[in-house]
mmCIF file of C-alpha atoms in Angstrom:
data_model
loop_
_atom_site.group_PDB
_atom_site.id
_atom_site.type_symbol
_atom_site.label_atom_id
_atom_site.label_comp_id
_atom_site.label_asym_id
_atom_site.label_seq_id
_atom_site.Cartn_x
_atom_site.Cartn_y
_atom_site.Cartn_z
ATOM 1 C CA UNK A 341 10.373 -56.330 8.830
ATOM 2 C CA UNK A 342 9.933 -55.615 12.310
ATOM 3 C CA UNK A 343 11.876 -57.458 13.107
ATOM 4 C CA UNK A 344 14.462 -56.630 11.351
ATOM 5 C CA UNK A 345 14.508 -53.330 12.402
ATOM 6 C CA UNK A 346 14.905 -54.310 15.924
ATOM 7 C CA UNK A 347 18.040 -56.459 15.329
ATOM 8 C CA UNK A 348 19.998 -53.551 13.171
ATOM 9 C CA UNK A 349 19.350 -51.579 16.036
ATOM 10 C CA UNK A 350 20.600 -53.941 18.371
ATOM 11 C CA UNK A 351 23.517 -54.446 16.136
ATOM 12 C CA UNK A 352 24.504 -50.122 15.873
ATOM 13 C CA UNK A 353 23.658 -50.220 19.824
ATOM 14 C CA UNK A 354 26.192 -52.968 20.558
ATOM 15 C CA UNK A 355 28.735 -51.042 17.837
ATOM 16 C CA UNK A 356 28.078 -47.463 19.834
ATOM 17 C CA UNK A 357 28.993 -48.764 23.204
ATOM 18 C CA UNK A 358 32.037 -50.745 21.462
ATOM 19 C CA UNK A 359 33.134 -47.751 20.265
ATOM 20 C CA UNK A 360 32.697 -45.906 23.120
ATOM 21 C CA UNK A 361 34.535 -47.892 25.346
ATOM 22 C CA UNK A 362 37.460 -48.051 22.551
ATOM 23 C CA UNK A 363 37.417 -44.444 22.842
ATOM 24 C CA UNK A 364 37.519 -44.293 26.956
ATOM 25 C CA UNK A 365 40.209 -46.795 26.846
ATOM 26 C CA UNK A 366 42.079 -44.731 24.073
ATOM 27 C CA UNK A 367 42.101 -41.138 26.124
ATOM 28 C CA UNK A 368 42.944 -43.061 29.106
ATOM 29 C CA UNK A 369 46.415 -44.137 27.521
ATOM 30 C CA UNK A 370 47.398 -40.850 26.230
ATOM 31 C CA UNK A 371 47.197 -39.014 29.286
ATOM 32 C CA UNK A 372 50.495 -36.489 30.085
ATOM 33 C CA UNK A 373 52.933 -38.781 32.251
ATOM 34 C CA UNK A 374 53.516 -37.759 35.852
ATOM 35 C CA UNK A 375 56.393 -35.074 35.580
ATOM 36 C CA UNK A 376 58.849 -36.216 39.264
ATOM 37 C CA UNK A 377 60.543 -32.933 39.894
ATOM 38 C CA UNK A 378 64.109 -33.615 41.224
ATOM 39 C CA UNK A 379 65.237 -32.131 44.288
ATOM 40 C CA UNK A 380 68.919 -31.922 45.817
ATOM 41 C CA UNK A 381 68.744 -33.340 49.386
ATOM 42 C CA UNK A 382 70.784 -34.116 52.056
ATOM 43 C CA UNK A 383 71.284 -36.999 54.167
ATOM 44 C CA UNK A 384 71.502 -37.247 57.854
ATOM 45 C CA UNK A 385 70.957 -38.902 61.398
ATOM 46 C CA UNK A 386 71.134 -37.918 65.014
ATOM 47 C CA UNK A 387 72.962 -41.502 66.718
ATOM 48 C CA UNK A 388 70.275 -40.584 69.553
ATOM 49 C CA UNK A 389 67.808 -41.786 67.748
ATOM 50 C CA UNK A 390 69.436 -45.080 66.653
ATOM 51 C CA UNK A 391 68.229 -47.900 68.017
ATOM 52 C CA UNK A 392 70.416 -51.158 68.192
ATOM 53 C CA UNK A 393 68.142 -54.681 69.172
ATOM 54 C CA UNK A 394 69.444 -57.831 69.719
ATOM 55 C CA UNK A 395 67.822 -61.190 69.598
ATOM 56 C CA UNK A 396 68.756 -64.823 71.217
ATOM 57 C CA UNK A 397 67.229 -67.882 71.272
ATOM 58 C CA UNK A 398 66.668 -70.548 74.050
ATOM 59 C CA UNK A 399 64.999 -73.722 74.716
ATOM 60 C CA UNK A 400 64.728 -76.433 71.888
ATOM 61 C CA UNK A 401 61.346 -73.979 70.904
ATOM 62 C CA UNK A 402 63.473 -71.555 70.181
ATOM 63 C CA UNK A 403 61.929 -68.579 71.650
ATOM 64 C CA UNK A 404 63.368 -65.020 71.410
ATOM 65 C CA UNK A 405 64.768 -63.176 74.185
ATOM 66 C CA UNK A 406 64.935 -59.233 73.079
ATOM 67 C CA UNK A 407 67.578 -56.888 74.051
ATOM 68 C CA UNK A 408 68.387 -52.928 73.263
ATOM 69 C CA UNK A 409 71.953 -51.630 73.375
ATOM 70 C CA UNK A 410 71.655 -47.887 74.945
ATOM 71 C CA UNK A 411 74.905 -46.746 73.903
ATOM 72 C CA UNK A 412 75.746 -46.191 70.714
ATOM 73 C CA UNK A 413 78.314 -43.753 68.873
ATOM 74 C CA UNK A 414 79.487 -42.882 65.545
ATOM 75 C CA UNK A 415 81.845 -40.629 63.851
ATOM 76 C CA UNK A 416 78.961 -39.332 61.522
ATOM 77 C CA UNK A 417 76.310 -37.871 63.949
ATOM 78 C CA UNK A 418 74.446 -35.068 62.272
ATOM 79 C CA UNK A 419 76.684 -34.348 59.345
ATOM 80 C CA UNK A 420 75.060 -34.045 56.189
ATOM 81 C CA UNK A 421 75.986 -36.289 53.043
ATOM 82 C CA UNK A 422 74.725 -35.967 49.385
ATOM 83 C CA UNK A 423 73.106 -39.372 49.286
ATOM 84 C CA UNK A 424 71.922 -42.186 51.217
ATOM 85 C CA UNK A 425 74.919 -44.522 50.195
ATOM 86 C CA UNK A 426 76.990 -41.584 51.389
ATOM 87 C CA UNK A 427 76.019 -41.383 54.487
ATOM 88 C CA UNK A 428 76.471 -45.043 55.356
ATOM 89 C CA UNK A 429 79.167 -45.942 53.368
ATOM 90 C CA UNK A 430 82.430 -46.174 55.491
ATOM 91 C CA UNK A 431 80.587 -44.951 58.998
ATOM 92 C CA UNK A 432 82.183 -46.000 62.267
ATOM 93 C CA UNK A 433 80.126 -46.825 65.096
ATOM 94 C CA UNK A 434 80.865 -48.178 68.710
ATOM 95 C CA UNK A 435 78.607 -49.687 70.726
ATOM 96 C CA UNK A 436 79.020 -50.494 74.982
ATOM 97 C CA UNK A 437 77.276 -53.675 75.528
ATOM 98 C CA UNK A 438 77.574 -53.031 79.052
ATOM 99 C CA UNK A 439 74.330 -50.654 78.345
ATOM 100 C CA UNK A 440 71.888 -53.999 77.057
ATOM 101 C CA UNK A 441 68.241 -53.888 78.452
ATOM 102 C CA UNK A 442 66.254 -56.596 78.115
ATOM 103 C CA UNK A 443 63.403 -55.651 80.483
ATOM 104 C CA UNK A 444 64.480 -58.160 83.327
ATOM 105 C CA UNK A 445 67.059 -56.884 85.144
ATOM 106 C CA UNK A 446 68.252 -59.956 87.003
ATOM 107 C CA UNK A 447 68.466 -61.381 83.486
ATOM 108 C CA UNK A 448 70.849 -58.261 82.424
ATOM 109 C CA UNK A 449 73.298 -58.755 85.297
ATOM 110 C CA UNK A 450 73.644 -62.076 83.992
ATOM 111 C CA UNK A 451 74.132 -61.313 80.974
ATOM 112 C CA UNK A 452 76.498 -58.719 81.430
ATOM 113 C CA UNK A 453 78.658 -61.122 83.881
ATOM 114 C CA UNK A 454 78.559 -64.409 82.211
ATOM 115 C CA UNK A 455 78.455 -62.960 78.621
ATOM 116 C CA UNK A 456 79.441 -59.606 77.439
ATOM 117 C CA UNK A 457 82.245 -59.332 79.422
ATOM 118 C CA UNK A 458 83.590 -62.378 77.921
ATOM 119 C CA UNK A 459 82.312 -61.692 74.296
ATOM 120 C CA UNK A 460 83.496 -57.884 74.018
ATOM 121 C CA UNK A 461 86.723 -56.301 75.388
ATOM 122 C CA UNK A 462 86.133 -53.450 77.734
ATOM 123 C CA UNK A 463 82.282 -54.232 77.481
ATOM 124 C CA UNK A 464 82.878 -52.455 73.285
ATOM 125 C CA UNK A 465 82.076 -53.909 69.826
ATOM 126 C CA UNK A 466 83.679 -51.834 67.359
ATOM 127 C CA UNK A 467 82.912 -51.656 63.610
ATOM 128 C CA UNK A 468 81.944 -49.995 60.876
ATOM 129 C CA UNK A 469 79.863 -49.945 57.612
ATOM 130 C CA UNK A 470 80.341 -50.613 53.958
ATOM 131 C CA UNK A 471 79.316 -51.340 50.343
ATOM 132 C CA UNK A 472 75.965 -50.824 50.451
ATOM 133 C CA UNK A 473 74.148 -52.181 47.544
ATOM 134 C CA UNK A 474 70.750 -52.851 46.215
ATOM 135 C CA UNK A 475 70.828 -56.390 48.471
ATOM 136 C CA UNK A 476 72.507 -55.881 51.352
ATOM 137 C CA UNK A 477 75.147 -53.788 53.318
ATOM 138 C CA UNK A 478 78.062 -54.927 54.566
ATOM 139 C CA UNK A 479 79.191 -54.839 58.464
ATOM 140 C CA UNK A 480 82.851 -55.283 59.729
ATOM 141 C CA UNK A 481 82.616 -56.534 63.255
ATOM 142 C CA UNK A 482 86.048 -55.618 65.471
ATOM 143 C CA UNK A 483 86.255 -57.903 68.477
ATOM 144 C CA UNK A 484 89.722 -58.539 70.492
ATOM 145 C CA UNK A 485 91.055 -56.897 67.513
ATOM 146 C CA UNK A 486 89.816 -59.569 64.845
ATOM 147 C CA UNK A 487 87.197 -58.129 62.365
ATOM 148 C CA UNK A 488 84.583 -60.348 60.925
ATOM 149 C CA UNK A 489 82.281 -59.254 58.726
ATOM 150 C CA UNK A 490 78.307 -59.802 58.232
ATOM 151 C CA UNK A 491 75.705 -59.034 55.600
ATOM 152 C CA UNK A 492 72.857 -57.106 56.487
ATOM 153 C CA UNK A 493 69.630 -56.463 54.914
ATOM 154 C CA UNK A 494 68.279 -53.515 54.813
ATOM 155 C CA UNK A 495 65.289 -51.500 53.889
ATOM 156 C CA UNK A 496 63.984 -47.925 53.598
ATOM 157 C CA UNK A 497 60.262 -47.581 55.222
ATOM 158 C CA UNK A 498 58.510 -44.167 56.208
ATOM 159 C CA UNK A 499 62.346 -42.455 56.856
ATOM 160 C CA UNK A 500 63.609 -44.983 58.623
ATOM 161 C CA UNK A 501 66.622 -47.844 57.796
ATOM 162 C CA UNK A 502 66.086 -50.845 58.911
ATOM 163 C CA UNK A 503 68.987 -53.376 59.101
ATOM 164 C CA UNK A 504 68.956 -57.142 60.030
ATOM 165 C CA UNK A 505 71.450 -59.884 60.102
ATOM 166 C CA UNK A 506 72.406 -62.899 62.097
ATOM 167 C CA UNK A 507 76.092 -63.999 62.725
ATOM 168 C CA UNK A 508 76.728 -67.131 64.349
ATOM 169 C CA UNK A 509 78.752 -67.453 68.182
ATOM 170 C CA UNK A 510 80.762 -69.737 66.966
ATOM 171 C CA UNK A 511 82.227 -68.243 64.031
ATOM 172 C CA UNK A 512 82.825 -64.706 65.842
ATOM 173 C CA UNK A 513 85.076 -67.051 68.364
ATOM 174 C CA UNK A 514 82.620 -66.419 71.044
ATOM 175 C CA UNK A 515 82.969 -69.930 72.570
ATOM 176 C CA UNK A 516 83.775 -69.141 75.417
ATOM 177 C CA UNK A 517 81.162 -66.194 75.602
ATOM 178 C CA UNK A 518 78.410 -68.653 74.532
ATOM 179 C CA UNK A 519 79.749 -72.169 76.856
ATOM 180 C CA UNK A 520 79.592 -69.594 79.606
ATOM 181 C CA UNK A 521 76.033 -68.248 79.540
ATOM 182 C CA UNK A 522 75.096 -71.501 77.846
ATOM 183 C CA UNK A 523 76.273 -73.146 81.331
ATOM 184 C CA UNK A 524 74.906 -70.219 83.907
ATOM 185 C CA UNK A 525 71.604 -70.340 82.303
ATOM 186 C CA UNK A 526 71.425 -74.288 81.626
ATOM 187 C CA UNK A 527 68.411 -74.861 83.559
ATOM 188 C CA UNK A 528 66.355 -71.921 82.344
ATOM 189 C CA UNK A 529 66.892 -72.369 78.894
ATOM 190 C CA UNK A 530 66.258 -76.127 79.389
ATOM 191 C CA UNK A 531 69.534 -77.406 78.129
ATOM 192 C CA UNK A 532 69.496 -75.751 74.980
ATOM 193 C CA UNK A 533 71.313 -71.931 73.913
ATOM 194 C CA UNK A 534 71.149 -71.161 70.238
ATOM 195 C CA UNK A 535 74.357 -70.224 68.740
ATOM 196 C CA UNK A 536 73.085 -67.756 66.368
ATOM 197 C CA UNK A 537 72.089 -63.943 67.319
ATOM 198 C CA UNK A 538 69.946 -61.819 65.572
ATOM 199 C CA UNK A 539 71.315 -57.626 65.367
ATOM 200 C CA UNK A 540 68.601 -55.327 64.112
ATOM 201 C CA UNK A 541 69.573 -51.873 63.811
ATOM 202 C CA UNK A 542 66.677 -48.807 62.702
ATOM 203 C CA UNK A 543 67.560 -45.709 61.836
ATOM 204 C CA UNK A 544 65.523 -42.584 61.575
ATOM 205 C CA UNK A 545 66.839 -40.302 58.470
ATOM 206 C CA UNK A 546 66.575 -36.825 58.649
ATOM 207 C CA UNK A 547 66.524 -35.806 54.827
ATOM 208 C CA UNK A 548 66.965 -31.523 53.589
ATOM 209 C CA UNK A 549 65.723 -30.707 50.431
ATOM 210 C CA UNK A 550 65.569 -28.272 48.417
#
């Protein structure tokens, strides 16, 4: 009888906590959504700000030489657009390669002799962006007046737009660019210049909401 007892307890015990758990999990679930107030903002960036990298590789390890473009201009500097796809959608930048730092300046003289002056006219790449979608955005590359474009991916971390793509020497008709820093630089890169380049480009957005 005794035992008996003991096990319908055991048995109304288990059912109580069941049921309290059921009823935990239950109040959990109908909790008011979070209510996302929407807010009219606008979109902007100071070309200041911008920073433009480069990346090349050398040796048959393929390490990375970095360099930052100092000059850069656009024909959107702080004007305000309604979104974020506004504001890059159809903006025209220019950037003087002549302004590269790479941290080695005897490397930069170099560079600017043997390479940029052959790859850009005037020491300029011209271009502009476009169709920015929820892959990529696309950059049109003007160089001796032939435009090639490149995709670039992109992303949107703490403000800031981060874009990254990689176009290839070769296929930007930079031959003679690459054979020529490819040949002054032969025995530091141990007979071996990577075609492709690496652009990253970060922007800081300014964003005014209301």
């Amino acid at each position: 009888m005794i035992k008996s007892i003991k096990h319908s307890v055991l048995i109304l015990s288990v059912v109580a906590l069941f049921s309290a758990c059921t009823e935990s999990k239950q109040k959990e679930t109908v909790e008011a959504p979070v209510v996302i107030e929407k807010t009219d903002c606008l979109y902007s960036f100071d070309a200041s700000a911008t920073k433009v990298f480069w990346a090349g590789y050398k040796t048959e390890d393929k390490l990375k030489v970095i360099g930052q473009f100092k000059e850069l201009t656009t024909d959107r500097n702080d004007q305000q657009f309604s979104s974020l796809v506004e504001l890059v959608n159809g903006i025209n930048f220019s950037i003087n390669t002549s302004s590269s730092a790479s941290g080695d300046k005897i490397r930069d003289l170099s560079l600017n002799e043997y390479f940029f002056k052959l790859f850009t006219e005037n020491f300029q790449i011209n271009g502009s962006l476009a169709e920015m979608n929820k892959e990529s955005i696309t950059a049109s590359i003007n160089m001796f007046g032939s435009a090639k474009n490149i995709a670039l991916t992109y992303s949107l971390t703490d403000g800031v737009l981060k874009m990254k793509g990689t176009l290839s020497l070769e296929e930007f008709g930079a031959l003679k660019a690459y054979n020529s820093i490819h040949k002054k630089c032969f025995d530091l890169h141990k007979g071996k210049t990577w075609d492709d380049v690496d652009v990253i480009i970060e922007v800081p957005i300014l964003k005014d909401c209301q």
